[in-house]
Coordinates of C-alpha atoms in Angstrom, one line a residue:
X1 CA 17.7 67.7 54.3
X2 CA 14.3 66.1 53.8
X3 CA 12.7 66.0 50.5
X4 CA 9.7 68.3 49.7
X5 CA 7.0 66.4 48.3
X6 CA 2.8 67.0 47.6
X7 CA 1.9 66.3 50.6
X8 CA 4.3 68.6 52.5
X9 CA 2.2 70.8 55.1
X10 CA 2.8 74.5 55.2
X11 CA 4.4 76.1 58.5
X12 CA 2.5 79.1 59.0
X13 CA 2.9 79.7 62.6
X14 CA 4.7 82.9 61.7
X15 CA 2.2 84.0 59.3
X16 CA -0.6 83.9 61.8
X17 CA 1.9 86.5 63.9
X18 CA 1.9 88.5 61.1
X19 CA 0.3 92.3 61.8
X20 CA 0.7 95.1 59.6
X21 CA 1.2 98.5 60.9
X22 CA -1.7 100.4 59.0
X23 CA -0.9 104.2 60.5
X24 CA 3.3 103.5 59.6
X25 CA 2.0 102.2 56.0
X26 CA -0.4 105.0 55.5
X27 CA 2.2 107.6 56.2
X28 CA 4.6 106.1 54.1
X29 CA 1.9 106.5 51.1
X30 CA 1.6 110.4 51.7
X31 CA 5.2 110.9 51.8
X32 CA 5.4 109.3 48.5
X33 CA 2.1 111.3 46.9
X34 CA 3.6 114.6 48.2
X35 CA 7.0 114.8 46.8
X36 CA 8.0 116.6 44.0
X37 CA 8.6 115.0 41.0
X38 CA 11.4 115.7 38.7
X39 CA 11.2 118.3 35.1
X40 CA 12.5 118.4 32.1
X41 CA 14.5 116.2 30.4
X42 CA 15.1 114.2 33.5
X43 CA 11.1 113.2 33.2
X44 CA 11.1 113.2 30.0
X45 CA 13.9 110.0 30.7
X46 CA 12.0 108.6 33.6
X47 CA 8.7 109.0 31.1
X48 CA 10.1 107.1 28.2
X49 CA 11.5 104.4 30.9
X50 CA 7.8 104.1 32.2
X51 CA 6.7 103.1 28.4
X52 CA 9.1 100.1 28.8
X53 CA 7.6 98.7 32.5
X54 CA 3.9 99.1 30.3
X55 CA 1.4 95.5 29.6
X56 CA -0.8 97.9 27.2
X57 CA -4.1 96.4 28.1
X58 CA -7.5 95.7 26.4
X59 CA -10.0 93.8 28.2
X60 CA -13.1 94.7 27.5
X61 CA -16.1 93.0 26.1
X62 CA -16.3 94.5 22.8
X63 CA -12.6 93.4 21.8
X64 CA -12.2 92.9 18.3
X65 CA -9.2 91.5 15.7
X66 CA -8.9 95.1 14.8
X67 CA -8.3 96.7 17.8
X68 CA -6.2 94.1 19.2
X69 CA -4.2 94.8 15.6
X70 CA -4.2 98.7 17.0
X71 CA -2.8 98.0 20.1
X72 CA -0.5 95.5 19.6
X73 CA 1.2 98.5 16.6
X74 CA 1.1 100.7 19.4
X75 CA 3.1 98.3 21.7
X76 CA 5.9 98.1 19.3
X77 CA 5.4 101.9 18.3
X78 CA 4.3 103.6 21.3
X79 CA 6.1 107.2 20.9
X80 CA 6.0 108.7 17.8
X81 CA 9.2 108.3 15.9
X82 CA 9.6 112.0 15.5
X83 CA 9.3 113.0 19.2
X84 CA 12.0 110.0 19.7
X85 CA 14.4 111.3 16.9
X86 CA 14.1 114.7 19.1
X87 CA 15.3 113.0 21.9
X88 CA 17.7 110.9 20.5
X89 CA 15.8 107.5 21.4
X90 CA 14.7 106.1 18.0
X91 CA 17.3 103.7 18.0
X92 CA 16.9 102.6 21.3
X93 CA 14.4 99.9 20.8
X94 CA 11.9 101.1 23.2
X95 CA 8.6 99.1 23.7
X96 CA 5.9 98.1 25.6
X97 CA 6.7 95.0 28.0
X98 CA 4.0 92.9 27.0
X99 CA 0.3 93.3 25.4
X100 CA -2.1 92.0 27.7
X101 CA -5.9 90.4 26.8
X102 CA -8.3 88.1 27.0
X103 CA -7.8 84.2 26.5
X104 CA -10.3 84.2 23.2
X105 CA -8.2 87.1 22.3
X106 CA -4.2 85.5 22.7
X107 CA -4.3 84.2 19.0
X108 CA -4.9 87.3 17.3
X109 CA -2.7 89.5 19.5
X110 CA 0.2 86.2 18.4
X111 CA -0.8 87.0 14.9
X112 CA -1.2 90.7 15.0
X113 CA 2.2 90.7 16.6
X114 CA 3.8 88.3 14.2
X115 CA 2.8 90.1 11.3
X116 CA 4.2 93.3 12.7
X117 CA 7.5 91.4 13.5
X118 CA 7.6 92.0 16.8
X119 CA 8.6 89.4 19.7
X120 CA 6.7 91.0 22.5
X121 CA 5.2 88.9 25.0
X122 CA 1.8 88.3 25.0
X123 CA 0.2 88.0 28.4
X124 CA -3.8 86.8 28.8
X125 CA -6.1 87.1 32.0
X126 CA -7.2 83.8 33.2
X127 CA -9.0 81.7 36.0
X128 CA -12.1 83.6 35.3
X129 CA -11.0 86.8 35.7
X130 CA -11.6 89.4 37.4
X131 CA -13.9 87.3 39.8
X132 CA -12.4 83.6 39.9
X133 CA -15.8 82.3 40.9
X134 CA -15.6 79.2 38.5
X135 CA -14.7 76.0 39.2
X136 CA -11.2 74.9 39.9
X137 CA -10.8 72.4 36.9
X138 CA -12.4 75.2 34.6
X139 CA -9.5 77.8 36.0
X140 CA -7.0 75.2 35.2
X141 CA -7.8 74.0 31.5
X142 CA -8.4 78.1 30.8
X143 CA -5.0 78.4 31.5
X144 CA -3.6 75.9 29.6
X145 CA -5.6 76.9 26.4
X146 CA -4.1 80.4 26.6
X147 CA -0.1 78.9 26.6
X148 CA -1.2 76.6 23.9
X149 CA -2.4 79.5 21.9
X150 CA 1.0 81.4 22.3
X151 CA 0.3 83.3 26.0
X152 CA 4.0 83.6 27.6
X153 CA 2.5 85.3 30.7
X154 CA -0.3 84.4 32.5
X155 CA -2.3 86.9 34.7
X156 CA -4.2 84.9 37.3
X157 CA -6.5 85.7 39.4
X158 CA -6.9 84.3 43.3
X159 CA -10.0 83.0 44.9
X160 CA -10.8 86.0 47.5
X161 CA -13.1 83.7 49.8
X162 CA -9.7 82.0 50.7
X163 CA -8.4 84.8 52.4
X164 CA -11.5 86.2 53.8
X165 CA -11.7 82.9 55.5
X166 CA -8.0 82.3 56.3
X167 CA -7.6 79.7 54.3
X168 CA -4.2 79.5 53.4
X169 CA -3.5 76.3 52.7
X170 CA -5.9 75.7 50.2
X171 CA -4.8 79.5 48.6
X172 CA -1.2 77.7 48.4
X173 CA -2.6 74.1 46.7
X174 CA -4.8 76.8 44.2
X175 CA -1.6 78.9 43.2
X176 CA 0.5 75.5 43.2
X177 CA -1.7 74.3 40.5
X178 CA -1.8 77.2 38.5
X179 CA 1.7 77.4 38.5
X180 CA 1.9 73.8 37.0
X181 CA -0.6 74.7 34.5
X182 CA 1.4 77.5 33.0
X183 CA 3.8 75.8 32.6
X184 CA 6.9 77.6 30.5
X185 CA 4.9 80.3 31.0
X186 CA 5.2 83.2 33.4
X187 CA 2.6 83.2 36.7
X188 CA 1.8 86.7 37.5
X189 CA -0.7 86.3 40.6
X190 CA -3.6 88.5 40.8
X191 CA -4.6 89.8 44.9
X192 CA -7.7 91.6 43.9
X193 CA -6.5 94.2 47.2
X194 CA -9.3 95.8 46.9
X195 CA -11.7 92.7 48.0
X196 CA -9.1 91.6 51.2
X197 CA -10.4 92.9 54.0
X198 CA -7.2 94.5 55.2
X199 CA -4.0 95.0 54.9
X200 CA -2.4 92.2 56.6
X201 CA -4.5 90.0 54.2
X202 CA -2.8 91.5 51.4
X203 CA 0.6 90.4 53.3
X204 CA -0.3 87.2 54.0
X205 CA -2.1 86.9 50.2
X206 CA 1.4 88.3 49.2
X207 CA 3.9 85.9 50.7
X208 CA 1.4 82.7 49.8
X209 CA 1.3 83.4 46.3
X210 CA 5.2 83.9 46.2
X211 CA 5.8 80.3 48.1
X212 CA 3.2 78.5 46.2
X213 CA 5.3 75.7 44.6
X214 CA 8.9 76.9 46.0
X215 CA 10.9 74.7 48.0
X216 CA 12.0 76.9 51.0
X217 CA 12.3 77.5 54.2
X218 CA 8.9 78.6 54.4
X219 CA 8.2 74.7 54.6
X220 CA 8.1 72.7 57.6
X221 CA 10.6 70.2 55.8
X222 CA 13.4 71.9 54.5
X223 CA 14.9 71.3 51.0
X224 CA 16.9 73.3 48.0
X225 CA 15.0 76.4 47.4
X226 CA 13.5 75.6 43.9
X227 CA 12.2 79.2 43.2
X228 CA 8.9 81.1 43.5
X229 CA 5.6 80.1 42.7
X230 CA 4.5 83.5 41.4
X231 CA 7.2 85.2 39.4
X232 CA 4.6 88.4 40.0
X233 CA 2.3 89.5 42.2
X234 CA -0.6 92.1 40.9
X235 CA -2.4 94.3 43.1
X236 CA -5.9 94.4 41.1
X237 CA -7.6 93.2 37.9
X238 CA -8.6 96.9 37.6
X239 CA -12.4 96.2 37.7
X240 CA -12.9 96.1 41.4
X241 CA -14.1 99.2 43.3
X242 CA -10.5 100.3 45.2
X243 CA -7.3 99.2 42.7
X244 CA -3.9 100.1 42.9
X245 CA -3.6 102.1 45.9
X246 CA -0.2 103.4 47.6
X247 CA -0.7 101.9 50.9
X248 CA -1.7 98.2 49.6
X249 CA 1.9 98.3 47.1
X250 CA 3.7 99.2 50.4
X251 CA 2.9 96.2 51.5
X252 CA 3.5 94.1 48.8
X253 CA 6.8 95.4 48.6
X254 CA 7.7 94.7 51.5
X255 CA 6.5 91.1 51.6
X256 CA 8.7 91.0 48.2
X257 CA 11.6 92.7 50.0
X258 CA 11.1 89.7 52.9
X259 CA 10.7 86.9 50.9
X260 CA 14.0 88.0 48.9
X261 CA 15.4 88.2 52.4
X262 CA 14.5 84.5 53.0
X263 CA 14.7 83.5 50.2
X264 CA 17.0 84.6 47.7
X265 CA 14.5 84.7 45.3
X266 CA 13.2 88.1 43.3
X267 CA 9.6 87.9 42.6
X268 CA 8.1 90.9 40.3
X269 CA 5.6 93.7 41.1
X270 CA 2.5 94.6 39.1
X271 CA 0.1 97.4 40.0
X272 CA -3.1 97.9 37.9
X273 CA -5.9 100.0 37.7
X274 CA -6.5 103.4 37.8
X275 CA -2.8 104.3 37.1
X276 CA -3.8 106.9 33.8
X277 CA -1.5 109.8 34.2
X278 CA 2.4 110.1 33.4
X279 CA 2.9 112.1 37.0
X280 CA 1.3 108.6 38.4
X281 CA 3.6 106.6 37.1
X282 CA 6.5 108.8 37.8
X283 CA 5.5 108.1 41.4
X284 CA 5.4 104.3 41.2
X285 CA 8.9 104.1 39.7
X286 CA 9.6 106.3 42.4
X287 CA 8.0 104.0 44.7
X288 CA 9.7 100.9 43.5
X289 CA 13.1 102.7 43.6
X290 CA 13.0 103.7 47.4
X291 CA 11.2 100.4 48.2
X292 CA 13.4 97.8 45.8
X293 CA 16.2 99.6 44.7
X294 CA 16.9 99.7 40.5
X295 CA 17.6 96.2 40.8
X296 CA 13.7 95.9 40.6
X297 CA 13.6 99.0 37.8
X298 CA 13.2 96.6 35.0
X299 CA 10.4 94.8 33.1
X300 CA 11.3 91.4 33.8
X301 CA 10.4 92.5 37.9
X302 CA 7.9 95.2 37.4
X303 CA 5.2 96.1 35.2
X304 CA 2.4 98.3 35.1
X305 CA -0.9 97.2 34.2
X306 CA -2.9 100.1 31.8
X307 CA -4.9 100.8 29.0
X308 CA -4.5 104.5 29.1
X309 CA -1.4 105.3 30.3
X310 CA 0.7 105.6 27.4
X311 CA -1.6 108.3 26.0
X312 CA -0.6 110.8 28.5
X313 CA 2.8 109.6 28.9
X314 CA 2.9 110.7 25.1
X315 CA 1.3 113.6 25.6
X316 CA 4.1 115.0 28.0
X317 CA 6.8 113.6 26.2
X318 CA 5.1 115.6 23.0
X319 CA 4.4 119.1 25.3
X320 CA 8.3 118.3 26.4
X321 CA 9.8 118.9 22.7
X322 CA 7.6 120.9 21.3
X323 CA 6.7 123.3 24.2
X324 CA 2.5 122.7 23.3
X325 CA 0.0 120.2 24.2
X326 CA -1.2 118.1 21.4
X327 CA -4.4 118.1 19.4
X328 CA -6.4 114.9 19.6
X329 CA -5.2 114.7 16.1
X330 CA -1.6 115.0 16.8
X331 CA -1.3 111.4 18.4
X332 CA -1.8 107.8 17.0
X333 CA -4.5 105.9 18.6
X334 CA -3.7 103.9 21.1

C-alpha cells in the first residue's frame, strides 16, 4: 500500500455522482414528526437520558463570569435532586455532556467547573463562529487559544462559500488544518445546513468533513485507515435562519451510516438550534435510534446543541412526579 502524505489528491469521482433523493428524505422526516411518542415513566427515562446527550449552551454577547458560573452549576445539577430521589436517579451521576461557549469565555467555564468539582468537558465555538468569514490563519490560532485555555472540544465552523462553489478540496485542506490545530482535542465540524444550497451539499459537506485528515479509501492512494477528521458533525450554529431540521439530519446520518460502512470508523452527530422542547428531543433520540441504532445513543457520538432545552425537559420530568406543572419559581435557573 502506498503511503498517504500532504500532498495526496482527493478522489471524488464518486462524490460528484452523488444525488440525494429530496421527496424519499422529506418523507422520511414526516414519518418521524408524526409518530407518537411514548408516556409515563418510559419518557420520563428517555427525558432524563436526553439531559445526558445535552452541551448546555451560552453564546451570547452579553456573557458574563456569573452566568457562565450558573450554567456550568446547572450542568452538573441539571434535575432537581428531589425530582431524581422520586425516580430513583440521584445516584446515577447524571449530567450534561459538555458546557459549550465562547473562546473569551473557556477559562471561566474551566474555573467555574473546577470549583464546583466537576470534570465535564468544556467545548468553545471557534473559527469565527457562526460566519467563518475571517481569515484562515486567524481561524487557526482561535483554535489553538481555546485548547490552551482548557477547551476539550472544539465546535468549528466551515467556510460556506466552499460548498456553494464546489470546492471540495480546499473544504478538506480547511478541515485538515483545523483538525491539526485541536489537537488532543475533539473536532466537532459545524455545516451551517441552513446556508448549503441543498441537500446534496449537506452530503457532500458531510462526508468531507468526516475524511478531512483520515487515511482511507476515500483517497486515491490507499493506506491504514488512520481515523476521521471530524469526530462530529453539527448541523447549525443555531444563528442562521433554517437550523436543525429533520430532513437535513437524514442526511447526515446517512453519510455517517456510509462512511462507517467504508470505513469502520464512528463519527458523532450534533444537531443545534431550535431544539427547545422535551417532545423534540424525544424525536431526535428517536431519530438517531432508527437511523444509527443505540450504538450511537451515547454522548461520546451524539449531542444536542441547546440553551433551553433542559428547562422543559425539567419541567416534564417535574409535571411527571408531581402530577402539576411548575411555577417559574419552582425550578432553578438555568
Amino acid at each position: 500500500m502506498a503511503a498517504h502524505t500532504r500532498g495526496t489528491e482527493l478522489d471524488l469521482s464518486w462524490i460528484s455522482k452523488v444525488q440525494v433523493n429530496q421527496p424519499a428524505v422529506l418523507r422520511r422526516a414526516q414519518q418521524i414528526q408524526a409518530r407518537r411518542t411514548v408516556k409515563k415513566e418510559w419518557q420520563a427515562a428517555w427525558l432524563l437520558k436526553a439531559v445526558t446527550f445535552i452541551d448546555l449552551t451560552t453564546l451570547s454577547g452579553d456573557d458574563t463570569f456569573s452566568n457562565i458560573q450558573r450554567l456550568c452549576y446547572k450542568a452538573k445539577y441539571p434535575i432537581r435532586e428531589d425530582l431524581l430521589k422520586a425516580l430513583n436517579m440521584h445516584d446515577k451521576g447524571i449530567t450534561t455532556a459538555a458546557i459549550c461557549v465562547y473562546p473569551a469565555r473557556v477559562c471561566d467555564a474551566v474555573k467555574a467547573l473546577k470549583a464546583a468539582g466537576c470534570d465535564i468537558p468544556v467545548a468553545s465555538v471557534a473559527t469565527g463562529f457562526p460566519a467563518g468569514q475571517t481569515h484562515l490563519k486567524t481561524r487557526l490560532e482561535e483554535i489553538r487559544l481555546a485548547v490552551e485555555d482548557g477547551a476539550s472540544e472544539i465546535d468549528v465552523v466551515i467556510d460556506r462559500s466552499l460548498v456553494l462553489t464546489g470546492q471540495w478540496e480546499a473544504l478538506y485542506d480547511e478541515i485538515r488544518q483545523f483538525r491539526k490545530a485541536c489537537g488532543e482535542a475533539h473536532l466537532k465540524t459545524i455545516l451551517a445546513t441552513g446556508e448549503l444550497g441543498s441537500l446534496t451539499n449537506v452530503y457532500k459537506a458531510s462526508m468531507i468533513a468526516m475524511m478531512a485528515e483520515n487515511i482511507s479509501p476515500f483517497l486515491t492512494w490507499v493506506a491504514v485507515i488512520s481515523g476521521p477528521g471530524s469526530d462530529f458533525i453539527k448541523t447549525s450554529t443555531g444563528k442562521e435562519t433554517v437550523n436543525a431540521t429533520f430532513p437535513v439530519a437524514i442526511v447526515m446520518l446517512r453519510a455517517i451510516r456510509d462512511f462507517f460502512w467504508k470505513t469502520g470508523n464512528k463519527v458523532g452527530f450534533k444537531p443545534a438550534g431550535g431544539i427547545r422542547t422535551a417532545k423534540d428531543s424525544l424525536a431526535w433520540l428517536s431519530l438517531i435510534k432508527e437511523e444509527l441504532g443505540d450504538e450511537w445513543l451515547k454522548p461520546e457520538l451524539f449531542r444536542i446543541g441547546a440553551s433551553s432545552l433542559l428547562t422543559d425537559i425539567e419541567r416534564q420530568i417535574y409535571h411527571h412526579v408531581t402530577g402539576r406543572y411548575a411555577a417559574y419559581h419552582d425550578l432553578p435557573m438555568s
